[in-house]
Amino acid sequence: MIPASFDYESPKTLNEAITLLASREDAKLLAGGHSLLPAMKLRLASPALLIDLGRIGGLDYIRDSGETISIGALATHAAVAASRLLLASSPLLAQAACNIGDIQVRNRGTIGGSLAQAHPSADYPAAILALDANIVATSQSGERVIPAHSFFTGMFTTALRPDEIITEIRVPKTAGSGTVYKKFHHPASGYAVVGVAAVVRGATGKIDDVAIGITGVAEVAYRATAVEDALRGKPASAIAEAAKHAADKVEALGDNYASGDYRRHLAQVYTRRALQEALSSKRK
Amino acid sequence: MASNGKNNGKAKANGQWVGKRFKRKEDPRLVRGISHYTDDIKLPRLVHCVFVRSPHAHARIASINTEAARSQPGVLTVITSADIEGLGMIPCAMQMPDLKIPAHPALAKGRVRYVGEPVAVVVAEDAYTARDAAEMVAVDYEPLPVVLDIEKALQKESALIYQDFGTNKAFTHAMKSGDIEAAYKKADRVVKVRLINQRVAPTAMEPRSVVAEYLPGENRLTIWASTQIPHLLRTQVAIMVGLPEPAVRVIAPEVGGGFGSKLNVYAEDGVVPWLSMKLARPVKWTETRRESLMVTIHGRDTINYLELALKKDGTILGLRAKVLADMGAYHQLLTPLIPQLTALMLPGCYKIPAFDCEIVGVFTNKMSTDAYRGAGRPEAAYDIERIMDCAARELNLDAAKFRSKNFPQPREFPFTTAAGLLYDSANYQQSLKRALQLAGYDKLRARQKAGWKQGKYYGVGVSTYVEICAIGPSAATPAGGWESATVRIEPTGKVTVLTGASPHGQGQETTFAQLVADQLGINPDDITIIHGDTLAVPYGIGTFGSRGTAVGGTAVYYAVEKLKIKIAALAAHLLGAKPADIVIAHGRVGVKGNAKKSMPWGEIILAAYTARSIPAGFEPGMEATHFFEPSNFTFPFGTHICAVEVDPETGEIKIEKYVAVDDCGNVINPMLVDGQVQGGIAQGLSQALYEEMVYNEDGQPITGSLMDYAVPKAAHIPEFILDRTVTPTPVNPMGVKGVGEAGTIASTPCMVNAVCDALSPLGITNIDMPLKPERVWRAIAAAQAAVPPPAATTAKSARTARRTA
Amino acid sequence: MKKNVRIVINGAEHRAEVEPRLLLVHFLREVAGLTGTHIGCETSLCGACTVLLDGMAVKSCTVLAVQADGRSITTIEGLAASENLHPIQEAFWEEHGLQCGYCTPGMILCAHDLLQQNASPSEQEIRDGIGGNLCRCTGYQHIVNAVKAASRKMNQRQRAAARAAD
């Protein structure tokens, strides 16, 4: 319940934060704190310095940038879930956000914090992957845009360099596509046992393009490319067969609640259901 | 509400206050957050402690080095078993002929036997410092072989937890009636099933907490503890720390739920007071949730072999059972008692001519099991209600009709069961009928049949339970089964009720006030219930076993009756009438048939204190005490019905309807009874669906936080449809039976029956709890893989198999 | 290294020098002496420690006191503006939405946030909305009823206030 001692800085600007981060190897960034603080209270994490990003103004925006929507890294899950802009132009991220934790967690937790943690059962990664979003990381050497597909590198690991801070997430607009996030909740933690994010573009029962991100199954969220390849240009009737490839070539993780085999099976079923829903939501 | 099945003539179901939905007197302070739980207690010079616990399930302690921790600024002391030679053992209240009771020191001595066993304790000026210093206590362990599986533990080659005992068996106990061999010979069919009742964690929302303050000058030890049994705790702690009982005062302030887990005496309950005596400073310890899941007692954890011998027509001839119960590494206060309650209640609400039951307690390298809501009776109800369902299926009988066929008739009460208990009163037929109506049972069955044809798996679970409450006659309980009450009418006419029961959420501050208000013809707002302070309240037993109202309330009732006799004597004297003609009602004391002769309530009470004009032999004051010894337990019962749909592709279960018709005798406050039933059902459903305390092969608890141990959330629990039948008990004058555990006892088998019923076309007869979707999915997959599938269902099985492949 | 913080709790300012690791819930309970905010777990799941931070429900066991520096907190003790209970508190009392009372402060404050976002939630929206608060006593039915009743009360009062303003 009680974290180990640490030093604490709360920079007022991004530049200060970047400088601080570069100056200490044993520092951790604190955003909403809903991944880091629980780990610290159980003493699974004991950083020597916490750099609290909460005092940096202007990093919680959600705004229209033409082709894309730009989301500040400090936007809370609640803000993402309720964003009219996202709901109108690119709802998948909001659909994932409203599945995260609970009201209190969504009020504090931030999109940047969640992505940086890269929990294997987090909700955002599935959506970020399915959207081909870009993640903007900032360090003393400037901004770097990391495409979603190369951002998540393993369990709790990302392509972020130690001196980088996530500052923005850019998601494309998905007008004309159906989007669904379908989640099997762990009854205790609320994390995804399996979460499937689907973007489907098509008309009159034919699928023009499709993107599927899956979380909870493997040590890192992934794109179900075998399903996508089997569906492009195919009729909706191909979904059932294609969805069976949702966990192809994936090393599924198991735990006390759900084995790897079961997660793999759920990925197939939930992928099929997500695609069917996405297609029908598109038709509406 | 259904009519009474049977009335003893004494019971008054409704009064001006009794029987009414009356808002709780407890709540204004609780909804404002302004009253105090144990961890809220603050005292000058208070110090804090943190326990260092074993990371091993079984190990020899080679050495403990406390130097580094001790030298931290702010640390007062670090204590190990070597320092507490004078502190007594953690008590077990049970006595049985062959019961093995291991020595149970408050801090492990030489060996640790479960993960979390306390090894050392750090005391510091503040909790943060204590927590830091606890990390610095270095313990050198030599791991020993771990015993976890209760069936393997009984095999010859198993490692032993106690070499001295030469076995891991803690006790055996047999119970028999009738001629079981003859029953088997006569039987057309013997139905068999092996059921696992998994280990669960009670998880009261308030973790345990103890604050102790010893004042050497006064030789007074005051202990605030989150407990259900302040008096028993006082006696046991006095013995442990070596103080005379009058020097020890235990206060149970607000207690945030217990569910049996605070009906105990834990290591910390002894160590914290002992530390306060050594340091001459007040000491606080509060459990973290991780500790709570690890080292507060667990419930259930039994393996049950059941056999039911039957005639073709569904008549039960005999029940044979073997119950293996996991004790954990040590006995806590009542650990070995719990499976005895299972044996007693195994026959359920059925006529069973022959009964043969053996129970075996087994030591393992885990935390102790003990009383968790229902304590042994949920296991019994699960066993009998599950095998009743299996039998109905094998005999191709309707689950409800088959049960009804084996019920005793209302005229057969009091009814002696196969386990030798005398059930006081019941009408099982009536409750079953009402529940079937409310659930729309026939429609559910019709929809189920239609569903199966379309690959939809609807199930209906029935559970007709009976439980043992109002615990209980002292002859049948380990530490006294009575309860005490003192009722004092103060000079102003306000009433103070001191009860030995120690409610912790049940609401007896309200229900006792309703009861007394009717007895004395005054307003419940003028009545204050005091509990949970051993200095104020006469010796009492506590709140558990659905006894608070049925036993504690009855003590209050009789104490008030004594006062009414006293009031009548004084009023007769003052009003010039016969005591028999005195009427106490509506805030006045008067004479029957003479409206002019009466006095206001306040005046007559004040007269008892001023005592200027009292009859000869009248004791001044207005106070009476009653210790109520019940003549029997009570046996509430009811029928729960659950409708589910199982997703055959994923194994997910959707609860569509949950109906509960309970009979707890007369009801003092229907709103509170509903609350007890709903909370109970949720806990029982949750055992069926979600909860399981899991240890890995090394004996490490892997469901050690609320991230893994699934306490149900609001969205996991359905809306309940509730009703009652009322069959008052003749065992107490109010006709109340107890309701705290009913929901938990009934709902677990109801849920599992529903799921197994849904999957019955696949030939699935049992899935062990919790019914995690993966388990259900695997059971379905295994059933579909079995060749050949049941003929009637081949087509749809094949269809489902294709879909899930 | 200790930090100075200034936190407004229920309208009153509290200043203290604290370790950065001090959790907000401990600040409330130990420094400000407001023990109505309870602790039921260490993994941000049970919700017993829920308070309003600048009006939004948060789990005070997962916020550092230094993060709340300069901000405003409402705890259960400060929810009712006057001697009267807040409508949510009244509803919990009337509907028997509590038994042991331990989860109640957090449950009420979570319900407050929920009703701010959605003045007339459905049964399912209530059940989902209080998903971050565990209750072991009630089986949730009476809590759900209480939140519904609170919603009705608050809507009625709002309508009455609007009429009065007309």
mmCIF file with all atom_site columns, N, CA, C and O in Angstrom, chain B residues 84 87-93 101-108 114 117-118 236-237 239-240 264-271 297 330-335 367-368 370:
data_model
loop_
_atom_site.group_PDB
_atom_site.id
_atom_site.type_symbol
_atom_site.label_atom_id
_atom_site.label_alt_id
_atom_site.label_comp_id
_atom_site.label_asym_id
_atom_site.label_entity_id
_atom_site.label_seq_id
_atom_site.pdbx_PDB_ins_code
_atom_site.Cartn_x
_atom_site.Cartn_y
_atom_site.Cartn_z
_atom_site.occupancy
_atom_site.B_iso_or_equiv
_atom_site.pdbx_formal_charge
_atom_site.auth_seq_id
_atom_site.auth_comp_id
_atom_site.auth_asym_id
_atom_site.auth_atom_id
_atom_site.pdbx_PDB_model_num
ATOM 1   N N  . ILE B 1 84  ? 8.656   -13.300 22.114 1.00 0.00 ? 84  ILE B N  1
ATOM 2   C CA . ILE B 1 84  ? 7.282   -13.371 22.626 1.00 0.00 ? 84  ILE B CA 1
ATOM 3   C C  . ILE B 1 84  ? 7.021   -14.691 23.339 1.00 0.00 ? 84  ILE B C  1
ATOM 4   O O  . ILE B 1 84  ? 5.917   -15.242 23.268 1.00 0.00 ? 84  ILE B O  1
ATOM 5   N N  . LEU B 1 87  ? 3.820   -14.923 25.242 1.00 0.00 ? 87  LEU B N  1
ATOM 6   C CA . LEU B 1 87  ? 2.517   -14.755 24.576 1.00 0.00 ? 87  LEU B CA 1
ATOM 7   C C  . LEU B 1 87  ? 1.915   -16.121 24.254 1.00 0.00 ? 87  LEU B C  1
ATOM 8   O O  . LEU B 1 87  ? 2.592   -16.978 23.678 1.00 0.00 ? 87  LEU B O  1
ATOM 9   N N  . GLY B 1 88  ? 0.663   -16.307 24.639 1.00 0.00 ? 88  GLY B N  1
ATOM 10  C CA . GLY B 1 88  ? 0.013   -17.604 24.458 1.00 0.00 ? 88  GLY B CA 1
ATOM 11  C C  . GLY B 1 88  ? -0.217  -17.941 22.992 1.00 0.00 ? 88  GLY B C  1
ATOM 12  O O  . GLY B 1 88  ? -0.042  -17.117 22.097 1.00 0.00 ? 88  GLY B O  1
ATOM 13  N N  . MET B 1 89  ? -0.646  -19.195 22.780 1.00 0.00 ? 89  MET B N  1
ATOM 14  C CA . MET B 1 89  ? -0.887  -19.688 21.429 1.00 0.00 ? 89  MET B CA 1
ATOM 15  C C  . MET B 1 89  ? -2.212  -19.140 20.889 1.00 0.00 ? 89  MET B C  1
ATOM 16  O O  . MET B 1 89  ? -3.115  -18.789 21.644 1.00 0.00 ? 89  MET B O  1
ATOM 17  N N  . ILE B 1 90  ? -2.323  -19.150 19.563 1.00 0.00 ? 90  ILE B N  1
ATOM 18  C CA . ILE B 1 90  ? -3.585  -18.779 18.924 1.00 0.00 ? 90  ILE B CA 1
ATOM 19  C C  . ILE B 1 90  ? -4.576  -19.918 19.182 1.00 0.00 ? 90  ILE B C  1
ATOM 20  O O  . ILE B 1 90  ? -4.263  -21.083 18.934 1.00 0.00 ? 90  ILE B O  1
ATOM 21  N N  . PRO B 1 91  ? -5.757  -19.586 19.702 1.00 0.00 ? 91  PRO B N  1
ATOM 22  C CA . PRO B 1 91  ? -6.642  -20.648 20.180 1.00 0.00 ? 91  PRO B CA 1
ATOM 23  C C  . PRO B 1 91  ? -7.482  -21.322 19.103 1.00 0.00 ? 91  PRO B C  1
ATOM 24  O O  . PRO B 1 91  ? -7.843  -20.722 18.101 1.00 0.00 ? 91  PRO B O  1
ATOM 25  N N  . CYS B 1 92  ? -7.796  -22.593 19.364 1.00 0.00 ? 92  CYS B N  1
ATOM 26  C CA . CYS B 1 92  ? -8.816  -23.330 18.614 1.00 0.00 ? 92  CYS B CA 1
ATOM 27  C C  . CYS B 1 92  ? -9.836  -23.778 19.648 1.00 0.00 ? 92  CYS B C  1
ATOM 28  O O  . CYS B 1 92  ? -9.481  -24.377 20.656 1.00 0.00 ? 92  CYS B O  1
ATOM 29  N N  . ALA B 1 93  ? -11.114 -23.475 19.404 1.00 0.00 ? 93  ALA B N  1
ATOM 30  C CA . ALA B 1 93  ? -12.145 -23.738 20.420 1.00 0.00 ? 93  ALA B CA 1
ATOM 31  C C  . ALA B 1 93  ? -12.704 -25.155 20.344 1.00 0.00 ? 93  ALA B C  1
ATOM 32  O O  . ALA B 1 93  ? -13.527 -25.543 21.154 1.00 0.00 ? 93  ALA B O  1
ATOM 33  N N  . ILE B 1 101 ? -4.566  -30.957 17.305 1.00 0.00 ? 101 ILE B N  1
ATOM 34  C CA . ILE B 1 101 ? -4.457  -29.499 17.338 1.00 0.00 ? 101 ILE B CA 1
ATOM 35  C C  . ILE B 1 101 ? -2.986  -29.116 17.436 1.00 0.00 ? 101 ILE B C  1
ATOM 36  O O  . ILE B 1 101 ? -2.365  -29.293 18.473 1.00 0.00 ? 101 ILE B O  1
ATOM 37  N N  . PRO B 1 102 ? -2.423  -28.626 16.336 1.00 0.00 ? 102 PRO B N  1
ATOM 38  C CA . PRO B 1 102 ? -1.003  -28.254 16.386 1.00 0.00 ? 102 PRO B CA 1
ATOM 39  C C  . PRO B 1 102 ? -0.789  -26.973 17.194 1.00 0.00 ? 102 PRO B C  1
ATOM 40  O O  . PRO B 1 102 ? -1.691  -26.124 17.251 1.00 0.00 ? 102 PRO B O  1
ATOM 41  N N  . ALA B 1 103 ? 0.386   -26.864 17.802 1.00 0.00 ? 103 ALA B N  1
ATOM 42  C CA . ALA B 1 103 ? 0.741   -25.609 18.474 1.00 0.00 ? 103 ALA B CA 1
ATOM 43  C C  . ALA B 1 103 ? 0.737   -24.501 17.422 1.00 0.00 ? 103 ALA B C  1
ATOM 44  O O  . ALA B 1 103 ? 1.231   -24.690 16.311 1.00 0.00 ? 103 ALA B O  1
ATOM 45  N N  . HIS B 1 104 ? 0.163   -23.363 17.763 1.00 0.00 ? 104 HIS B N  1
ATOM 46  C CA . HIS B 1 104 ? -0.022  -22.300 16.772 1.00 0.00 ? 104 HIS B CA 1
ATOM 47  C C  . HIS B 1 104 ? 0.492   -20.983 17.348 1.00 0.00 ? 104 HIS B C  1
ATOM 48  O O  . HIS B 1 104 ? -0.279  -20.171 17.861 1.00 0.00 ? 104 HIS B O  1
ATOM 49  N N  . PRO B 1 105 ? 1.808   -20.786 17.268 1.00 0.00 ? 105 PRO B N  1
ATOM 50  C CA . PRO B 1 105 ? 2.367   -19.555 17.841 1.00 0.00 ? 105 PRO B CA 1
ATOM 51  C C  . PRO B 1 105 ? 2.006   -18.335 16.997 1.00 0.00 ? 105 PRO B C  1
ATOM 52  O O  . PRO B 1 105 ? 1.785   -18.455 15.793 1.00 0.00 ? 105 PRO B O  1
ATOM 53  N N  . ALA B 1 106 ? 1.946   -17.194 17.661 1.00 0.00 ? 106 ALA B N  1
ATOM 54  C CA . ALA B 1 106 ? 1.540   -15.959 16.963 1.00 0.00 ? 106 ALA B CA 1
ATOM 55  C C  . ALA B 1 106 ? 2.594   -15.516 15.954 1.00 0.00 ? 106 ALA B C  1
ATOM 56  O O  . ALA B 1 106 ? 2.263   -14.901 14.941 1.00 0.00 ? 106 ALA B O  1
ATOM 57  N N  . LEU B 1 107 ? 3.861   -15.801 16.239 1.00 0.00 ? 107 LEU B N  1
ATOM 58  C CA . LEU B 1 107 ? 4.922   -15.578 15.245 1.00 0.00 ? 107 LEU B CA 1
ATOM 59  C C  . LEU B 1 107 ? 5.615   -16.921 15.049 1.00 0.00 ? 107 LEU B C  1
ATOM 60  O O  . LEU B 1 107 ? 5.896   -17.633 16.019 1.00 0.00 ? 107 LEU B O  1
ATOM 61  N N  . ALA B 1 108 ? 5.872   -17.260 13.792 1.00 0.00 ? 108 ALA B N  1
ATOM 62  C CA . ALA B 1 108 ? 6.369   -18.598 13.466 1.00 0.00 ? 108 ALA B CA 1
ATOM 63  C C  . ALA B 1 108 ? 7.639   -18.904 14.248 1.00 0.00 ? 108 ALA B C  1
ATOM 64  O O  . ALA B 1 108 ? 8.532   -18.061 14.384 1.00 0.00 ? 108 ALA B O  1
ATOM 65  N N  . TYR B 1 114 ? 2.760   -21.834 5.876  1.00 0.00 ? 114 TYR B N  1
ATOM 66  C CA . TYR B 1 114 ? 1.941   -21.310 4.762  1.00 0.00 ? 114 TYR B CA 1
ATOM 67  C C  . TYR B 1 114 ? 2.488   -19.949 4.370  1.00 0.00 ? 114 TYR B C  1
ATOM 68  O O  . TYR B 1 114 ? 3.146   -19.273 5.173  1.00 0.00 ? 114 TYR B O  1
ATOM 69  N N  . GLU B 1 117 ? 2.507   -16.551 6.693  1.00 0.00 ? 117 GLU B N  1
ATOM 70  C CA . GLU B 1 117 ? 2.602   -16.765 8.137  1.00 0.00 ? 117 GLU B CA 1
ATOM 71  C C  . GLU B 1 117 ? 3.511   -15.693 8.738  1.00 0.00 ? 117 GLU B C  1
ATOM 72  O O  . GLU B 1 117 ? 4.603   -15.436 8.243  1.00 0.00 ? 117 GLU B O  1
ATOM 73  N N  . PRO B 1 118 ? 3.071   -15.039 9.810  1.00 0.00 ? 118 PRO B N  1
ATOM 74  C CA . PRO B 1 118 ? 3.894   -13.959 10.363 1.00 0.00 ? 118 PRO B CA 1
ATOM 75  C C  . PRO B 1 118 ? 5.174   -14.496 11.006 1.00 0.00 ? 118 PRO B C  1
ATOM 76  O O  . PRO B 1 118 ? 5.140   -15.490 11.729 1.00 0.00 ? 118 PRO B O  1
ATOM 77  N N  . GLN B 1 236 ? -10.006 -14.486 25.082 1.00 0.00 ? 236 GLN B N  1
ATOM 78  C CA . GLN B 1 236 ? -8.848  -15.159 24.486 1.00 0.00 ? 236 GLN B CA 1
ATOM 79  C C  . GLN B 1 236 ? -7.597  -14.292 24.543 1.00 0.00 ? 236 GLN B C  1
ATOM 80  O O  . GLN B 1 236 ? -6.505  -14.795 24.805 1.00 0.00 ? 236 GLN B O  1
ATOM 81  N N  . VAL B 1 237 ? -7.741  -12.992 24.313 1.00 0.00 ? 237 VAL B N  1
ATOM 82  C CA . VAL B 1 237 ? -6.557  -12.130 24.362 1.00 0.00 ? 237 VAL B CA 1
ATOM 83  C C  . VAL B 1 237 ? -6.058  -12.012 25.809 1.00 0.00 ? 237 VAL B C  1
ATOM 84  O O  . VAL B 1 237 ? -4.852  -12.011 26.060 1.00 0.00 ? 237 VAL B O  1
ATOM 85  N N  . ILE B 1 239 ? -6.157  -14.277 28.007 1.00 0.00 ? 239 ILE B N  1
ATOM 86  C CA . ILE B 1 239 ? -5.383  -15.504 28.249 1.00 0.00 ? 239 ILE B CA 1
ATOM 87  C C  . ILE B 1 239 ? -4.032  -15.422 27.537 1.00 0.00 ? 239 ILE B C  1
ATOM 88  O O  . ILE B 1 239 ? -2.985  -15.733 28.106 1.00 0.00 ? 239 ILE B O  1
ATOM 89  N N  . MET B 1 240 ? -4.038  -14.957 26.295 1.00 0.00 ? 240 MET B N  1
ATOM 90  C CA . MET B 1 240 ? -2.793  -14.907 25.511 1.00 0.00 ? 240 MET B CA 1
ATOM 91  C C  . MET B 1 240 ? -1.761  -13.981 26.153 1.00 0.00 ? 240 MET B C  1
ATOM 92  O O  . MET B 1 240 ? -0.591  -14.317 26.257 1.00 0.00 ? 240 MET B O  1
ATOM 93  N N  . ASN B 1 264 ? -13.067 -14.669 14.841 1.00 0.00 ? 264 ASN B N  1
ATOM 94  C CA . ASN B 1 264 ? -11.833 -15.413 15.010 1.00 0.00 ? 264 ASN B CA 1
ATOM 95  C C  . ASN B 1 264 ? -10.868 -14.658 15.906 1.00 0.00 ? 264 ASN B C  1
ATOM 96  O O  . ASN B 1 264 ? -11.097 -13.498 16.247 1.00 0.00 ? 264 ASN B O  1
ATOM 97  N N  . VAL B 1 265 ? -9.814  -15.382 16.300 1.00 0.00 ? 265 VAL B N  1
ATOM 98  C CA . VAL B 1 265 ? -8.729  -14.766 17.058 1.00 0.00 ? 265 VAL B CA 1
ATOM 99  C C  . VAL B 1 265 ? -7.464  -15.016 16.237 1.00 0.00 ? 265 VAL B C  1
ATOM 100 O O  . VAL B 1 265 ? -7.067  -16.161 16.034 1.00 0.00 ? 265 VAL B O  1
ATOM 101 N N  . TYR B 1 266 ? -6.899  -13.941 15.722 1.00 0.00 ? 266 TYR B N  1
ATOM 102 C CA . TYR B 1 266 ? -5.759  -14.054 14.815 1.00 0.00 ? 266 TYR B CA 1
ATOM 103 C C  . TYR B 1 266 ? -4.463  -13.705 15.543 1.00 0.00 ? 266 TYR B C  1
ATOM 104 O O  . TYR B 1 266 ? -4.470  -13.081 16.618 1.00 0.00 ? 266 TYR B O  1
ATOM 105 N N  . ALA B 1 267 ? -3.359  -14.056 14.911 1.00 0.00 ? 267 ALA B N  1
ATOM 106 C CA . ALA B 1 267 ? -2.035  -13.741 15.455 1.00 0.00 ? 267 ALA B CA 1
ATOM 107 C C  . ALA B 1 267 ? -1.940  -12.264 15.825 1.00 0.00 ? 267 ALA B C  1
ATOM 108 O O  . ALA B 1 267 ? -1.491  -11.908 16.926 1.00 0.00 ? 267 ALA B O  1
ATOM 109 N N  . GLU B 1 268 ? -2.417  -11.409 14.929 1.00 0.00 ? 268 GLU B N  1
ATOM 110 C CA . GLU B 1 268 ? -2.274  -9.965  15.143 1.00 0.00 ? 268 GLU B CA 1
ATOM 111 C C  . GLU B 1 268 ? -3.092  -9.507  16.348 1.00 0.00 ? 268 GLU B C  1
ATOM 112 O O  . GLU B 1 268 ? -2.734  -8.527  17.006 1.00 0.00 ? 268 GLU B O  1
ATOM 113 N N  . ASP B 1 269 ? -4.191  -10.224 16.635 1.00 0.00 ? 269 ASP B N  1
ATOM 114 C CA . ASP B 1 269 ? -5.036  -9.859  17.784 1.00 0.00 ? 269 ASP B CA 1
ATOM 115 C C  . ASP B 1 269 ? -4.286  -10.049 19.101 1.00 0.00 ? 269 ASP B C  1
ATOM 116 O O  . ASP B 1 269 ? -4.596  -9.396  20.099 1.00 0.00 ? 269 ASP B O  1
ATOM 117 N N  . GLY B 1 270 ? -3.321  -10.972 19.091 1.00 0.00 ? 270 GLY B N  1
ATOM 118 C CA . GLY B 1 270 ? -2.514  -11.182 20.289 1.00 0.00 ? 270 GLY B CA 1
ATOM 119 C C  . GLY B 1 270 ? -1.263  -10.321 20.298 1.00 0.00 ? 270 GLY B C  1
ATOM 120 O O  . GLY B 1 270 ? -0.884  -9.747  21.325 1.00 0.00 ? 270 GLY B O  1
ATOM 121 N N  . VAL B 1 271 ? -0.635  -10.203 19.138 1.00 0.00 ? 271 VAL B N  1
ATOM 122 C CA . VAL B 1 271 ? 0.660   -9.517  19.079 1.00 0.00 ? 271 VAL B CA 1
ATOM 123 C C  . VAL B 1 271 ? 0.520   -8.011  19.330 1.00 0.00 ? 271 VAL B C  1
ATOM 124 O O  . VAL B 1 271 ? 1.325   -7.415  20.045 1.00 0.00 ? 271 VAL B O  1
ATOM 125 N N  . ILE B 1 297 ? -8.848  -15.786 7.254  1.00 0.00 ? 297 ILE B N  1
ATOM 126 C CA . ILE B 1 297 ? -9.289  -17.160 6.959  1.00 0.00 ? 297 ILE B CA 1
ATOM 127 C C  . ILE B 1 297 ? -9.996  -17.244 5.608  1.00 0.00 ? 297 ILE B C  1
ATOM 128 O O  . ILE B 1 297 ? -10.578 -16.277 5.138  1.00 0.00 ? 297 ILE B O  1
ATOM 129 N N  . TYR B 1 330 ? -2.905  -24.660 10.079 1.00 0.00 ? 330 TYR B N  1
ATOM 130 C CA . TYR B 1 330 ? -3.212  -24.630 11.520 1.00 0.00 ? 330 TYR B CA 1
ATOM 131 C C  . TYR B 1 330 ? -4.728  -24.576 11.678 1.00 0.00 ? 330 TYR B C  1
ATOM 132 O O  . TYR B 1 330 ? -5.450  -24.284 10.732 1.00 0.00 ? 330 TYR B O  1
ATOM 133 N N  . HIS B 1 331 ? -5.176  -24.818 12.916 1.00 0.00 ? 331 HIS B N  1
ATOM 134 C CA . HIS B 1 331 ? -6.584  -24.558 13.196 1.00 0.00 ? 331 HIS B CA 1
ATOM 135 C C  . HIS B 1 331 ? -6.728  -23.136 13.707 1.00 0.00 ? 331 HIS B C  1
ATOM 136 O O  . HIS B 1 331 ? -6.045  -22.748 14.657 1.00 0.00 ? 331 HIS B O  1
ATOM 137 N N  . GLN B 1 332 ? -7.617  -22.388 13.084 1.00 0.00 ? 332 GLN B N  1
ATOM 138 C CA . GLN B 1 332 ? -8.053  -21.145 13.698 1.00 0.00 ? 332 GLN B CA 1
ATOM 139 C C  . GLN B 1 332 ? -9.184  -21.507 14.671 1.00 0.00 ? 332 GLN B C  1
ATOM 140 O O  . GLN B 1 332 ? -9.372  -22.679 14.992 1.00 0.00 ? 332 GLN B O  1
ATOM 141 N N  . LEU B 1 333 ? -9.950  -20.508 15.119 1.00 0.00 ? 333 LEU B N  1
ATOM 142 C CA . LEU B 1 333 ? -10.878 -20.728 16.228 1.00 0.00 ? 333 LEU B CA 1
ATOM 143 C C  . LEU B 1 333 ? -11.836 -21.901 16.009 1.00 0.00 ? 333 LEU B C  1
ATOM 144 O O  . LEU B 1 333 ? -12.036 -22.728 16.890 1.00 0.00 ? 333 LEU B O  1
ATOM 145 N N  . LEU B 1 334 ? -12.424 -21.991 14.827 1.00 0.00 ? 334 LEU B N  1
ATOM 146 C CA . LEU B 1 334 ? -13.476 -22.993 14.598 1.00 0.00 ? 334 LEU B CA 1
ATOM 147 C C  . LEU B 1 334 ? -13.196 -23.887 13.393 1.00 0.00 ? 334 LEU B C  1
ATOM 148 O O  . LEU B 1 334 ? -14.094 -24.589 12.920 1.00 0.00 ? 334 LEU B O  1
ATOM 149 N N  . THR B 1 335 ? -11.963 -23.882 12.910 1.00 0.00 ? 335 THR B N  1
ATOM 150 C CA . THR B 1 335 ? -11.649 -24.578 11.653 1.00 0.00 ? 335 THR B CA 1
ATOM 151 C C  . THR B 1 335 ? -12.261 -25.982 11.566 1.00 0.00 ? 335 THR B C  1
ATOM 152 O O  . THR B 1 335 ? -12.963 -26.280 10.603 1.00 0.00 ? 335 THR B O  1
ATOM 153 N N  . MET B 1 367 ? -3.310  -21.155 4.116  1.00 0.00 ? 367 MET B N  1
ATOM 154 C CA . MET B 1 367 ? -3.980  -20.453 5.197  1.00 0.00 ? 367 MET B CA 1
ATOM 155 C C  . MET B 1 367 ? -5.144  -21.312 5.702  1.00 0.00 ? 367 MET B C  1
ATOM 156 O O  . MET B 1 367 ? -5.742  -22.069 4.934  1.00 0.00 ? 367 MET B O  1
ATOM 157 N N  . SER B 1 368 ? -5.459  -21.173 6.984  1.00 0.00 ? 368 SER B N  1
ATOM 158 C CA . SER B 1 368 ? -6.566  -21.935 7.569  1.00 0.00 ? 368 SER B CA 1
ATOM 159 C C  . SER B 1 368 ? -7.886  -21.595 6.884  1.00 0.00 ? 368 SER B C  1
ATOM 160 O O  . SER B 1 368 ? -8.113  -20.460 6.486  1.00 0.00 ? 368 SER B O  1
ATOM 161 N N  . ASP B 1 370 ? -12.039 -21.537 7.730  1.00 0.00 ? 370 ASP B N  1
ATOM 162 C CA . ASP B 1 370 ? -12.888 -21.358 8.911  1.00 0.00 ? 370 ASP B CA 1
ATOM 163 C C  . ASP B 1 370 ? -14.235 -20.865 8.431  1.00 0.00 ? 370 ASP B C  1
ATOM 164 O O  . ASP B 1 370 ? -14.576 -21.023 7.259  1.00 0.00 ? 370 ASP B O  1
#
